[in-house]
Short mmCIF file of C-alpha atoms in Angstrom, two decimals:
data_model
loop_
_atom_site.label_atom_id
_atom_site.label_comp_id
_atom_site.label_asym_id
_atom_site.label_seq_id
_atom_site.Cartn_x
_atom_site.Cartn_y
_atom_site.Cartn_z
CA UNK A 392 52.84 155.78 -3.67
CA UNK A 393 54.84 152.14 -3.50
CA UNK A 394 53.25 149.16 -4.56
CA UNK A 395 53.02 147.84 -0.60
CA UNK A 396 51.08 150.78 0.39
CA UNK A 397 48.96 151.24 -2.65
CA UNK A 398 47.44 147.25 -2.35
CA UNK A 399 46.70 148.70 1.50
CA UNK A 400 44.39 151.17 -0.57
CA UNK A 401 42.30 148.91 -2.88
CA UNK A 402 41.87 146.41 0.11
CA UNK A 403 40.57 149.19 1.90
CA UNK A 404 38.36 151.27 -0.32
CA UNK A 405 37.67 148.36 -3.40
CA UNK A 406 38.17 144.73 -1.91
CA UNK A 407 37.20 144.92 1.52
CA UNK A 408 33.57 145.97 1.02
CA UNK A 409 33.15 143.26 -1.88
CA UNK A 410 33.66 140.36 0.96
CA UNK A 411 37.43 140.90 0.96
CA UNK A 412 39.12 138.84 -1.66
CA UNK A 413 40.29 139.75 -5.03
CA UNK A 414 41.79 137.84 -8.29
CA UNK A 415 45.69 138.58 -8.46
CA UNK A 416 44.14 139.41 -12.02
CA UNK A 417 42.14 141.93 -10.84
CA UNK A 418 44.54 143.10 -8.63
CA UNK A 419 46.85 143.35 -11.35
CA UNK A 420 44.58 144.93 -13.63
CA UNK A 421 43.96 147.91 -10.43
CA UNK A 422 47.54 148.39 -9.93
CA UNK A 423 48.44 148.64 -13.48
CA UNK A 424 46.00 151.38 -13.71
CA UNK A 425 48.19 152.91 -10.98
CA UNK A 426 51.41 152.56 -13.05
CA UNK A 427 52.33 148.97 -11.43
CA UNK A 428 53.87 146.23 -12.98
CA UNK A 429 52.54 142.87 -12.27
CA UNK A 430 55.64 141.58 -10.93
CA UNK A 431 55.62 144.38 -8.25
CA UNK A 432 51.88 143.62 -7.23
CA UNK A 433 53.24 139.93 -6.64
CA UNK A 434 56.09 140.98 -4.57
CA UNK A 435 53.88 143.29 -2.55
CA UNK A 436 50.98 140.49 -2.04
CA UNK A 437 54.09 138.23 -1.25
CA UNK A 438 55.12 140.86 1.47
CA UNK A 439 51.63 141.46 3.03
CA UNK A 440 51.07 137.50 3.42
CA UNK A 441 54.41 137.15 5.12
CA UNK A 442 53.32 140.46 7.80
CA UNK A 443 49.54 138.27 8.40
CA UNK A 444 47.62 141.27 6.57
CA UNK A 445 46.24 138.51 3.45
CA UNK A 446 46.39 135.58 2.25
CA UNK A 447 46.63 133.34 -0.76
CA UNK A 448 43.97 131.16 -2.21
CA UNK A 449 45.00 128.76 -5.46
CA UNK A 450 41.61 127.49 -7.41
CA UNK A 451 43.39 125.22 -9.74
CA UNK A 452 46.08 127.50 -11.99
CA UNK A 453 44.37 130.73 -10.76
CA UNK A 454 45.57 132.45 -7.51
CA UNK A 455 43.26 134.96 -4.92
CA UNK A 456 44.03 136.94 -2.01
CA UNK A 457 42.06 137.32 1.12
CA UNK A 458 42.40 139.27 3.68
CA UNK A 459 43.41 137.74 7.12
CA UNK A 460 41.18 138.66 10.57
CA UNK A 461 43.98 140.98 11.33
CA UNK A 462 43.90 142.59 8.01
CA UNK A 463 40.15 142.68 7.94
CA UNK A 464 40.54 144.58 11.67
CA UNK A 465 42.94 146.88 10.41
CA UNK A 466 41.08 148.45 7.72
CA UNK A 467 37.65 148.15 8.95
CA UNK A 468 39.52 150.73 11.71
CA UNK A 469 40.40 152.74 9.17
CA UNK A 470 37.45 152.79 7.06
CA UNK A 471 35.53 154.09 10.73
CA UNK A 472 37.76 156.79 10.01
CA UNK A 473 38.29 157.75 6.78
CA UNK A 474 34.73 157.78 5.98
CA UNK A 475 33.53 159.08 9.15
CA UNK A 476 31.42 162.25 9.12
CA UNK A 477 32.71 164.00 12.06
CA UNK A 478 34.92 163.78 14.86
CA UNK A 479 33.63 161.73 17.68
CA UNK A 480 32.17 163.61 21.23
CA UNK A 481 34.63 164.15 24.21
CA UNK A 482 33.86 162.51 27.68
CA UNK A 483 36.29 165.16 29.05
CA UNK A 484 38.66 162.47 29.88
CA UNK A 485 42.35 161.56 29.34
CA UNK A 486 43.92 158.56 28.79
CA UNK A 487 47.24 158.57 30.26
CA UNK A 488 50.10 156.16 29.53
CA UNK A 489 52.95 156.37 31.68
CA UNK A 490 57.08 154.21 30.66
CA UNK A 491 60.02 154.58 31.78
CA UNK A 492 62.64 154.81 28.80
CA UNK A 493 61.69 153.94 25.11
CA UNK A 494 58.92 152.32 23.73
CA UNK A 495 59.52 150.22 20.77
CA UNK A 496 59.25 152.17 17.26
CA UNK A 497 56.32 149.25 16.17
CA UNK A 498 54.62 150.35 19.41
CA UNK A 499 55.39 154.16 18.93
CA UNK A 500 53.84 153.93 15.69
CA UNK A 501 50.56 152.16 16.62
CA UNK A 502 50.18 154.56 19.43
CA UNK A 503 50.00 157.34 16.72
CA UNK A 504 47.90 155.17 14.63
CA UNK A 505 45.14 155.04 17.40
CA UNK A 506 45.42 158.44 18.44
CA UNK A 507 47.98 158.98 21.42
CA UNK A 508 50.05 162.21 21.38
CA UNK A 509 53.52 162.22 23.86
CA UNK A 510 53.31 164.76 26.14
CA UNK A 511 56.59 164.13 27.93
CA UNK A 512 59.54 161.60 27.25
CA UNK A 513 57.53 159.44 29.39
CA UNK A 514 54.02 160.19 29.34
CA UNK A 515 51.58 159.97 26.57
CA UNK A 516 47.96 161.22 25.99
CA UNK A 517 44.76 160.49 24.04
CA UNK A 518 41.38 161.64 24.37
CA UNK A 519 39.82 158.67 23.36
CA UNK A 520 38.98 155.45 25.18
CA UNK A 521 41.26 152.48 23.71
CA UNK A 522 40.50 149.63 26.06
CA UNK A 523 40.40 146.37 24.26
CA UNK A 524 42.92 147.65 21.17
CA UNK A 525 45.57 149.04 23.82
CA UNK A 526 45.73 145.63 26.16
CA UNK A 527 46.22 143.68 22.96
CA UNK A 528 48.87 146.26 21.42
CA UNK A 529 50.47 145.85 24.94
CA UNK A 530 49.74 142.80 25.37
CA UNK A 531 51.35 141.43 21.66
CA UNK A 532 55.12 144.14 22.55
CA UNK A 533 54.95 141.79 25.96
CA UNK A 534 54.42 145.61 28.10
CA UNK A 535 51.40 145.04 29.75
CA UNK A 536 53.18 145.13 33.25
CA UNK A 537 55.51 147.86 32.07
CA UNK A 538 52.92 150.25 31.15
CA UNK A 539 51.01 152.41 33.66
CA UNK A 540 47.87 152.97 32.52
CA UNK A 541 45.20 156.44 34.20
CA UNK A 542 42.17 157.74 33.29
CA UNK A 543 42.13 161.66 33.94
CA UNK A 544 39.49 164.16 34.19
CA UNK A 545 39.71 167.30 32.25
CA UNK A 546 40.82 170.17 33.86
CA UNK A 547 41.24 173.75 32.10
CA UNK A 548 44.64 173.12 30.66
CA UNK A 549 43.10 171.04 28.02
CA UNK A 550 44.48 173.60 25.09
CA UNK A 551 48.74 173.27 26.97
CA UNK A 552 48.06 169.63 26.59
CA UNK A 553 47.04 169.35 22.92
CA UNK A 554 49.66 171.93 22.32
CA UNK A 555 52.26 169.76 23.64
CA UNK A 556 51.17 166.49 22.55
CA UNK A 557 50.66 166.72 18.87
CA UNK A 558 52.09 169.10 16.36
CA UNK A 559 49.14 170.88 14.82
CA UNK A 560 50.65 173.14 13.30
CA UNK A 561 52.06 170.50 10.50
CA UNK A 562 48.30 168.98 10.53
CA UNK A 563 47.39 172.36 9.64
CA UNK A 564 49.42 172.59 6.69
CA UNK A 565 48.64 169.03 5.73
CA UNK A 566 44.74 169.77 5.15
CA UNK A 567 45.51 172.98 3.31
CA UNK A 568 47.70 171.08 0.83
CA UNK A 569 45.16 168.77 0.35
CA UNK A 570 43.07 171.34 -0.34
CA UNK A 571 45.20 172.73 -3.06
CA UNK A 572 44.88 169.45 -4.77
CA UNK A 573 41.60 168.31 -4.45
CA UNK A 574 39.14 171.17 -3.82
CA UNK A 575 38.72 171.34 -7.99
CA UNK A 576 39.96 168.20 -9.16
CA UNK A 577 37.40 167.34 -11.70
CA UNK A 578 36.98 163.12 -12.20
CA UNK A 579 38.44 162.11 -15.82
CA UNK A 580 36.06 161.23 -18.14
CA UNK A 581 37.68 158.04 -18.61
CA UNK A 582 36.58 155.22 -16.09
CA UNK A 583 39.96 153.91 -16.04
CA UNK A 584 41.62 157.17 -15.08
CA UNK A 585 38.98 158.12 -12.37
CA UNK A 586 39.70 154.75 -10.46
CA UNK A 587 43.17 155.64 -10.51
CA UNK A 588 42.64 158.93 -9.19
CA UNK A 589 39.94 157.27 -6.83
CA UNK A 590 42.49 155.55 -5.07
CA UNK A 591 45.18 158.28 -5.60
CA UNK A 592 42.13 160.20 -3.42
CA UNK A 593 42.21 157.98 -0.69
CA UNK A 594 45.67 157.03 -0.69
CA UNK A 595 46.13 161.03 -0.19
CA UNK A 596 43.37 161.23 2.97
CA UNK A 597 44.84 158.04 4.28
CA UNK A 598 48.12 159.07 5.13
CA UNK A 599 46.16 161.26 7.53
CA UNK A 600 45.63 158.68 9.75
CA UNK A 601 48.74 158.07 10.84
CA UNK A 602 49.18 161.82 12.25
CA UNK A 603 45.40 163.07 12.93
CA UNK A 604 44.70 162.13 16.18
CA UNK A 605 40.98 162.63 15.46
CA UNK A 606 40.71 165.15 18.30
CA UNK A 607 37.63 166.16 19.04
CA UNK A 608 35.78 169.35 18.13
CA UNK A 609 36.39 170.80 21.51
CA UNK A 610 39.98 170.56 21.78
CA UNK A 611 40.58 172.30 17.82
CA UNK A 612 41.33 175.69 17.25
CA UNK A 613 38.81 177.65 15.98
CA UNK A 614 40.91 178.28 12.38
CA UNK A 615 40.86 174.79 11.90
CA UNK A 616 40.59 173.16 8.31
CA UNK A 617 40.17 169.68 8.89
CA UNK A 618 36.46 169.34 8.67
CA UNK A 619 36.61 171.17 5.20
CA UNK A 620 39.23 168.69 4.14
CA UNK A 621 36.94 166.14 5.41
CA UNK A 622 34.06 167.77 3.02
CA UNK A 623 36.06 167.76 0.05
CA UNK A 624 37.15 163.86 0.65
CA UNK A 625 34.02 162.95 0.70
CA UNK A 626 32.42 164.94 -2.54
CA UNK A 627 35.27 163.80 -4.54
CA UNK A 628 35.48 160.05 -3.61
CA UNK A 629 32.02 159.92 -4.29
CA UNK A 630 32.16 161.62 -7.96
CA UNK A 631 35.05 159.21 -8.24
CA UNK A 632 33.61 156.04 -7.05
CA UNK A 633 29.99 156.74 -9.29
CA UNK A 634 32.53 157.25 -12.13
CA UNK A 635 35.25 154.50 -11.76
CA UNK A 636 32.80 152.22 -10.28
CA UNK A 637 31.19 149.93 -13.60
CA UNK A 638 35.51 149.83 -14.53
CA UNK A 639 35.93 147.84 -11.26
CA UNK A 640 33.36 145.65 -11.22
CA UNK A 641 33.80 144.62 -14.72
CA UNK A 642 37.64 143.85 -13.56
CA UNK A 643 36.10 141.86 -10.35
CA UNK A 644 33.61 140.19 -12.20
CA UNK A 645 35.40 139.05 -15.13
CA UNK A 646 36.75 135.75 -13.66
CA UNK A 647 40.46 135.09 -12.88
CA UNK A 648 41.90 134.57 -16.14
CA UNK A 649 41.09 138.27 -17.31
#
């Protein structure tokens, strides 16, 4: 876990749904839990206000960080689905998105983020509806006349298409390793250990969401582990968060200096 990608976490799962601004003490009391220095929580908080995900807040010699409107909108996203119960219904639709030649790797990467699969070289495929988010990607890589967009019913090669489109077979293996690791984790006795295994937790079920299309129920395999990974999230974060929970606020509530 690098410092960058751990401050993602505790904006996500401890900031965010405290209104979204933190101390840099408090910050740097959460990441040195994780095994961070405090100079590498100030170079990552330097990072993420250069990319537009926070920003920085002096109150005389004391310094906070707030998240931007982007960065809020990012992980308010991903909070929809990381704590989600279940995979949302199928209209029996595709989305289709249809370019000529290579897409840029920032737009390749969101496309994955939101839950497209590519089915061809050309062609890629989601079964959710992405209206408003896809003009703006699209719209933000300059592509919105290079794109062809289609909305497709369902016929009954829906299994060929998920088959191409996304490698679940890998997914597969990534909820049974989770499994492995979290199925009987106990939390640590010591509040200080459980938030670091807290966000070690989510960190873990994050990464998910950058290869888990979120397909829904119909379109799984009927072997498929991802709702008992899903189970197992959620037990544990809670034991974790009723457990490392009085730690954090006492970190967020102590004022800046401490």
């Amino acid at each position: 876990m690098r410092a960058r990608s751990a401050l993602f976490t505790l904006f996500g799962d401890v900031v965010r749904p405290h209104g979204g601004e933190a101390w840099l003490s408090t910050l740097t009391a959460y990441m040195d839990a994780l095994g961070f220095t405090a100079e590498a929580t100030r170079t990552a908080l330097h990072r993420m206000s250069a990319e537009g995900w926070v920003e920085p807040r002096r109150a005389g010699r004391f310094a906070a960080y707030r998240l931007t409107a982007r960065g809020e909108a990012r992980l308010e996203e991903a909070a929809e689905r990381i704590y989600r119960l279940r995979a949302a219904d199928w209209d029996k639709h595709w989305r289709l998105l249809v370019h000529r030649g290579a897409l840029p790797a920032a737009v390749v990467r969101e496309l994955g983020w939101v839950g497209f699969g590519r089915l061809t070289p050309d062609v890629w495929v989601s079964p959710h509806p992405h209206d408003a988010h896809l003009d703006e990607l699209l719209a933000a890589a300059g592509l919105l006349e290079a794109v062809h967009r289609f909305t497709s019913a369902a016929g009954g090669d829906a299994d060929r298409i998920v088959a191409e489109a996304w490698d679940l077979s890998r997914l597969r293996a990534g909820h049974e390793e989770f499994l492995r690791q979290w199925a009987r984790a106990k939390p640590p006795r010591d509040p200080r250990r459980a938030f670091a295994q807290r966000v070690r937790l989510v960190h873990h079920w994050r990464g998910f969401l950058f290869s888990d299309p979120g397909l829904p129920d119909a379109l799984l395999p009927d072997d498929w582990r991802g709702e008992q990974a899903t189970a197992v999230f959620q037990q544990r974060h809670a034991e974790l968060r009723e457990r490392s929970e009085p730690w954090a606020i006492a970190r967020r509530e102590g004022g800046p200096g401490r």
